[in-house]
Amino acid sequence: MASRKFNLCHEASFCAENTPVTVVPSFSYKSTLPLMSSQRQSSVGPFVAGMPMEVPLWIAKVLQQRKLAQIQIPDWLSPESLTATLTEERQENMLTDTLPFYYFEIARSLQWAMDSKSTMIVLQDLANVRTDKIRSHFHEMSKGDLEKNEGELPEITITGICSIELNTVGPFLQRAFSDYGYLTKSQKQAAGGDFEGEGNTQGSEGFKRPSSLGSRLLKLRKKALS
């Protein structure tokens, strides 16, 4: 059986499973259960029947599937809240910063536990609007900042960007910056410019290939998580 390629979307879905969610257990267990690794918790428990508590998403799913607990769907994931966020995204120029970094992956993971099918429709519309907004911002930047910087890739800061947007626009940005760098280098060489002039420490090729995009996207991801 051919193995599936482990890409950024799979990584995001895996990381989202560590997100704390609230469950209401239907059993009691006095001891704590140690976890091998977790970003926020080193153990879970004790469990008290009927008392809400936070556990990682992957544990919450196991408990509910075994009818040992009921997951409380986060407030931000309600149809009313998502609709309000979608309206805000359509009206505002900047991205809203009220959504969790892994909002799309969390919602998809909890899809089976939600009653309303319309929630996923609104969620997909929300992700599309946010992605289109980011593409529009980069298009505007390409008409301004990139032309002024004469081949230098500008630092990019995006407040409120989430995992799904990074994974969606990442390949587009990688290709766009790669093409921009190649064309800039070609134009300078055609004009007879010394692309390896004074102050350039970017290597024998005279241009640092936009493999640095990965570090830029990583900076965006870390900023979004902070």
Tab-separated table of C-alpha atoms in Angstrom:
chain	number	residue	atom	x	y	z
A	1	MET	CA	0.000	0.000	0.000
A	2	ALA	CA	1.424	3.337	-1.031
A	3	SER	CA	2.183	5.637	1.859
A	4	ARG	CA	0.484	9.022	1.975
A	5	LYS	CA	2.672	12.085	1.789
A	6	PHE	CA	2.880	13.810	5.163
A	7	ASN	CA	2.321	17.459	4.253
A	8	LEU	CA	1.614	20.633	6.199
A	9	CYS	CA	-2.130	19.957	6.324
A	10	HIS	CA	-1.555	16.594	7.990
A	11	GLU	CA	0.878	18.192	10.428
A	12	ALA	CA	-1.654	20.898	11.309
A	13	SER	CA	-4.400	18.329	11.892
A	14	PHE	CA	-2.060	16.357	14.147
A	15	CYS	CA	-0.995	19.423	16.160
A	16	ALA	CA	-4.615	20.535	16.559
A	17	GLU	CA	-5.352	17.339	18.489
A	18	ASN	CA	-3.456	18.791	21.481
A	19	THR	CA	-5.860	21.745	21.776
A	20	PRO	CA	-7.644	21.753	25.168
A	21	VAL	CA	-11.415	21.298	24.988
A	22	THR	CA	-14.026	20.968	27.710
A	23	VAL	CA	-15.733	17.647	28.382
A	24	VAL	CA	-18.298	16.505	30.936
A	25	PRO	CA	-17.281	12.985	32.056
A	26	SER	CA	-19.898	10.398	32.966
A	27	PHE	CA	-17.509	8.543	35.288
A	28	SER	CA	-15.276	9.277	38.254
A	29	TYR	CA	-11.584	8.465	38.556
A	30	LYS	CA	-9.556	9.840	41.458
A	31	SER	CA	-6.056	9.489	40.015
A	32	THR	CA	-4.389	11.529	37.299
A	33	LEU	CA	-3.322	10.026	33.995
A	34	PRO	CA	0.172	11.114	32.850
A	35	LEU	CA	0.667	12.104	29.241
A	36	MET	CA	3.852	11.310	27.338
A	37	SER	CA	3.951	14.768	25.765
A	38	SER	CA	1.704	17.775	25.437
A	39	GLN	CA	2.224	21.466	24.885
A	40	ARG	CA	-0.102	22.501	27.696
A	41	GLN	CA	-0.713	19.535	29.978
A	42	SER	CA	1.500	16.850	31.478
A	43	SER	CA	-1.451	14.880	32.879
A	44	VAL	CA	-5.252	14.747	32.907
A	45	GLY	CA	-7.633	14.066	35.744
A	46	PRO	CA	-8.894	13.391	38.258
A	47	PHE	CA	-12.302	12.854	36.652
A	48	VAL	CA	-15.533	13.632	38.498
A	49	ALA	CA	-18.816	12.576	36.925
A	50	GLY	CA	-20.841	15.590	35.803
A	51	MET	CA	-18.021	18.101	36.418
A	52	PRO	CA	-16.665	19.899	33.318
A	53	MET	CA	-12.910	19.667	32.810
A	54	GLU	CA	-10.333	20.357	30.102
A	55	VAL	CA	-8.528	17.590	28.247
A	56	PRO	CA	-6.642	17.500	24.922
A	57	LEU	CA	-8.898	17.152	21.902
A	58	TRP	CA	-7.705	13.650	21.055
A	59	ILE	CA	-8.607	12.391	24.537
A	60	ALA	CA	-11.990	14.120	24.365
A	61	LYS	CA	-12.785	12.310	21.115
A	62	VAL	CA	-11.845	8.922	22.571
A	63	LEU	CA	-13.961	9.513	25.686
A	64	GLN	CA	-17.036	10.581	23.721
A	65	GLN	CA	-16.734	7.750	21.213
A	66	ARG	CA	-16.690	5.323	24.155
A	67	LYS	CA	-19.636	7.167	25.744
A	68	LEU	CA	-17.536	8.120	28.768
A	69	ALA	CA	-17.886	11.880	28.316
A	70	GLN	CA	-19.673	14.567	26.343
A	71	ILE	CA	-17.676	17.184	24.453
A	72	GLN	CA	-18.800	20.772	24.930
A	73	ILE	CA	-18.510	22.459	21.548
A	74	PRO	CA	-16.501	25.714	21.980
A	75	ASP	CA	-18.518	28.941	21.905
A	76	TRP	CA	-16.579	30.252	18.909
A	77	LEU	CA	-17.671	27.180	16.934
A	78	SER	CA	-21.409	27.814	17.307
A	79	PRO	CA	-23.267	28.734	14.080
A	80	GLU	CA	-24.141	32.156	15.521
A	81	SER	CA	-20.551	32.972	16.470
A	82	LEU	CA	-19.137	31.766	13.147
A	83	THR	CA	-21.739	33.764	11.223
A	84	ALA	CA	-20.841	36.892	13.201
A	85	THR	CA	-17.133	36.286	12.541
A	86	LEU	CA	-17.818	35.760	8.832
A	87	THR	CA	-19.723	39.052	8.698
A	88	GLU	CA	-16.834	40.820	10.435
A	89	GLU	CA	-14.302	39.317	8.022
A	90	ARG	CA	-16.307	40.565	5.052
A	91	GLN	CA	-16.586	44.069	6.485
A	92	GLU	CA	-13.084	44.603	7.883
A	93	ASN	CA	-9.875	44.981	5.912
A	94	MET	CA	-7.704	43.114	8.445
A	95	LEU	CA	-8.044	39.538	9.682
A	96	THR	CA	-9.918	39.029	12.923
A	97	ASP	CA	-7.743	37.661	15.733
A	98	THR	CA	-10.540	36.002	17.716
A	99	LEU	CA	-10.163	32.544	16.165
A	100	PRO	CA	-7.856	29.819	17.531
A	101	PHE	CA	-4.771	29.153	15.403
A	102	TYR	CA	-6.081	25.683	14.470
A	103	TYR	CA	-9.741	26.723	14.188
A	104	PHE	CA	-10.384	24.915	10.898
A	105	GLU	CA	-8.651	21.690	11.937
A	106	ILE	CA	-10.462	21.673	15.297
A	107	ALA	CA	-13.834	22.169	13.623
A	108	ARG	CA	-13.156	19.427	11.101
A	109	SER	CA	-12.070	17.082	13.894
A	110	LEU	CA	-15.287	17.810	15.827
A	111	GLN	CA	-17.553	17.709	12.785
A	112	TRP	CA	-19.049	14.369	13.781
A	113	ALA	CA	-19.953	15.751	17.227
A	114	MET	CA	-21.794	18.820	15.914
A	115	ASP	CA	-25.513	18.703	15.153
A	116	SER	CA	-25.666	21.497	12.596
A	117	LYS	CA	-24.348	20.671	9.114
A	118	SER	CA	-24.626	24.360	8.240
A	119	THR	CA	-21.737	25.040	10.631
A	120	MET	CA	-19.213	23.477	8.252
A	121	ILE	CA	-20.645	25.468	5.337
A	122	VAL	CA	-20.187	28.730	7.241
A	123	LEU	CA	-16.728	27.594	8.344
A	124	GLN	CA	-15.652	26.901	4.756
A	125	ASP	CA	-16.984	30.313	3.682
A	126	LEU	CA	-15.011	31.892	6.524
A	127	ALA	CA	-11.784	30.159	5.500
A	128	ASN	CA	-12.314	31.190	1.861
A	129	VAL	CA	-12.939	34.840	2.748
A	130	ARG	CA	-9.835	34.984	4.952
A	131	THR	CA	-7.658	33.309	2.307
A	132	ASP	CA	-8.917	35.641	-0.436
A	133	LYS	CA	-8.206	38.609	1.820
A	134	ILE	CA	-4.597	37.485	2.324
A	135	ARG	CA	-4.120	36.948	-1.411
A	136	SER	CA	-5.506	40.431	-2.034
A	137	HIS	CA	-3.050	41.953	0.465
A	138	PHE	CA	-0.098	40.240	-1.217
A	139	HIS	CA	-1.339	41.382	-4.609
A	140	GLU	CA	-1.390	44.979	-3.384
A	141	MET	CA	2.072	44.519	-1.883
A	142	SER	CA	3.397	43.190	-5.186
A	143	LYS	CA	2.317	46.423	-6.862
A	144	GLY	CA	3.994	48.581	-4.239
A	145	ASP	CA	6.617	47.283	-1.811
A	146	LEU	CA	8.251	44.755	-4.139
A	147	GLU	CA	8.759	47.340	-6.888
A	148	LYS	CA	10.301	49.834	-4.460
A	149	ASN	CA	12.669	47.395	-2.728
A	150	GLU	CA	14.656	46.560	-5.881
A	151	GLY	CA	14.895	42.831	-5.352
A	152	GLU	CA	14.831	42.752	-1.560
A	153	LEU	CA	12.000	40.664	-0.148
A	154	PRO	CA	10.183	42.734	2.492
A	155	GLU	CA	9.443	41.525	5.998
A	156	ILE	CA	5.823	40.417	6.204
A	157	THR	CA	3.686	40.757	9.320
A	158	ILE	CA	0.122	39.433	9.345
A	159	THR	CA	-1.923	39.645	12.528
A	160	GLY	CA	-4.548	36.968	13.061
A	161	ILE	CA	-3.362	34.504	10.410
A	162	CYS	CA	-4.176	30.867	11.213
A	163	SER	CA	-2.923	27.456	10.190
A	164	ILE	CA	-5.395	26.867	7.354
A	165	GLU	CA	-4.459	30.160	5.682
A	166	LEU	CA	-0.724	29.462	5.992
A	167	ASN	CA	-1.148	26.046	4.418
A	168	THR	CA	-3.400	27.394	1.662
A	169	VAL	CA	-1.399	30.437	0.580
A	170	GLY	CA	2.026	28.944	1.363
A	171	PRO	CA	2.536	27.192	-2.007
A	172	PHE	CA	1.235	30.291	-3.807
A	173	LEU	CA	3.659	32.563	-1.966
A	174	GLN	CA	6.559	30.167	-2.476
A	175	ARG	CA	6.007	30.165	-6.221
A	176	ALA	CA	5.361	33.917	-6.361
A	177	PHE	CA	8.525	34.854	-4.445
A	178	SER	CA	10.583	32.333	-6.402
A	179	ASP	CA	9.417	33.795	-9.715
A	180	TYR	CA	9.957	37.331	-8.446
A	181	GLY	CA	13.511	36.538	-7.366
A	182	TYR	CA	14.325	34.830	-10.653
A	183	LEU	CA	12.947	37.707	-12.741
A	184	THR	CA	14.725	40.313	-10.617
A	185	LYS	CA	18.043	38.507	-10.985
A	186	SER	CA	17.536	38.086	-14.735
A	187	GLN	CA	16.708	41.765	-15.209
A	188	LYS	CA	19.806	42.871	-13.310
A	189	GLN	CA	22.031	40.520	-15.280
A	190	ALA	CA	20.498	41.642	-18.576
A	191	ALA	CA	21.125	45.269	-17.640
A	192	GLY	CA	24.767	44.454	-16.881
A	193	GLY	CA	24.380	45.223	-13.193
A	194	ASP	CA	26.818	43.754	-10.698
A	195	PHE	CA	24.396	41.641	-8.693
A	196	GLU	CA	27.232	40.503	-6.442
A	197	GLY	CA	28.276	44.019	-5.626
A	198	GLU	CA	29.491	45.482	-2.388
A	199	GLY	CA	27.544	44.514	0.676
A	200	ASN	CA	26.036	41.426	-0.924
A	201	THR	CA	26.778	38.361	1.185
A	202	GLN	CA	24.139	36.098	-0.323
A	203	GLY	CA	26.483	33.589	-1.948
A	204	SER	CA	28.161	32.965	-5.271
A	205	GLU	CA	24.891	33.064	-7.210
A	206	GLY	CA	24.340	36.634	-6.085
A	207	PHE	CA	20.760	35.965	-5.049
A	208	LYS	CA	19.408	34.117	-2.107
A	209	ARG	CA	16.777	31.840	-3.520
A	210	PRO	CA	13.442	32.285	-1.796
A	211	SER	CA	13.925	29.118	0.179
A	212	SER	CA	13.900	31.669	2.993
A	213	LEU	CA	10.139	31.714	2.500
A	214	GLY	CA	9.924	28.733	4.820
A	215	SER	CA	11.486	30.746	7.621
A	216	ARG	CA	9.174	33.648	6.834
A	217	LEU	CA	6.120	31.414	7.062
A	218	LEU	CA	7.531	29.950	10.274
A	219	LYS	CA	7.812	33.472	11.692
A	220	LEU	CA	4.178	34.091	10.758
A	221	ARG	CA	3.176	30.837	12.432
A	222	LYS	CA	5.094	31.608	15.629
A	223	LYS	CA	3.633	35.122	15.712
A	224	ALA	CA	0.134	33.724	15.298
A	225	LEU	CA	0.703	31.222	18.110
A	226	SER	CA	2.139	33.823	20.505
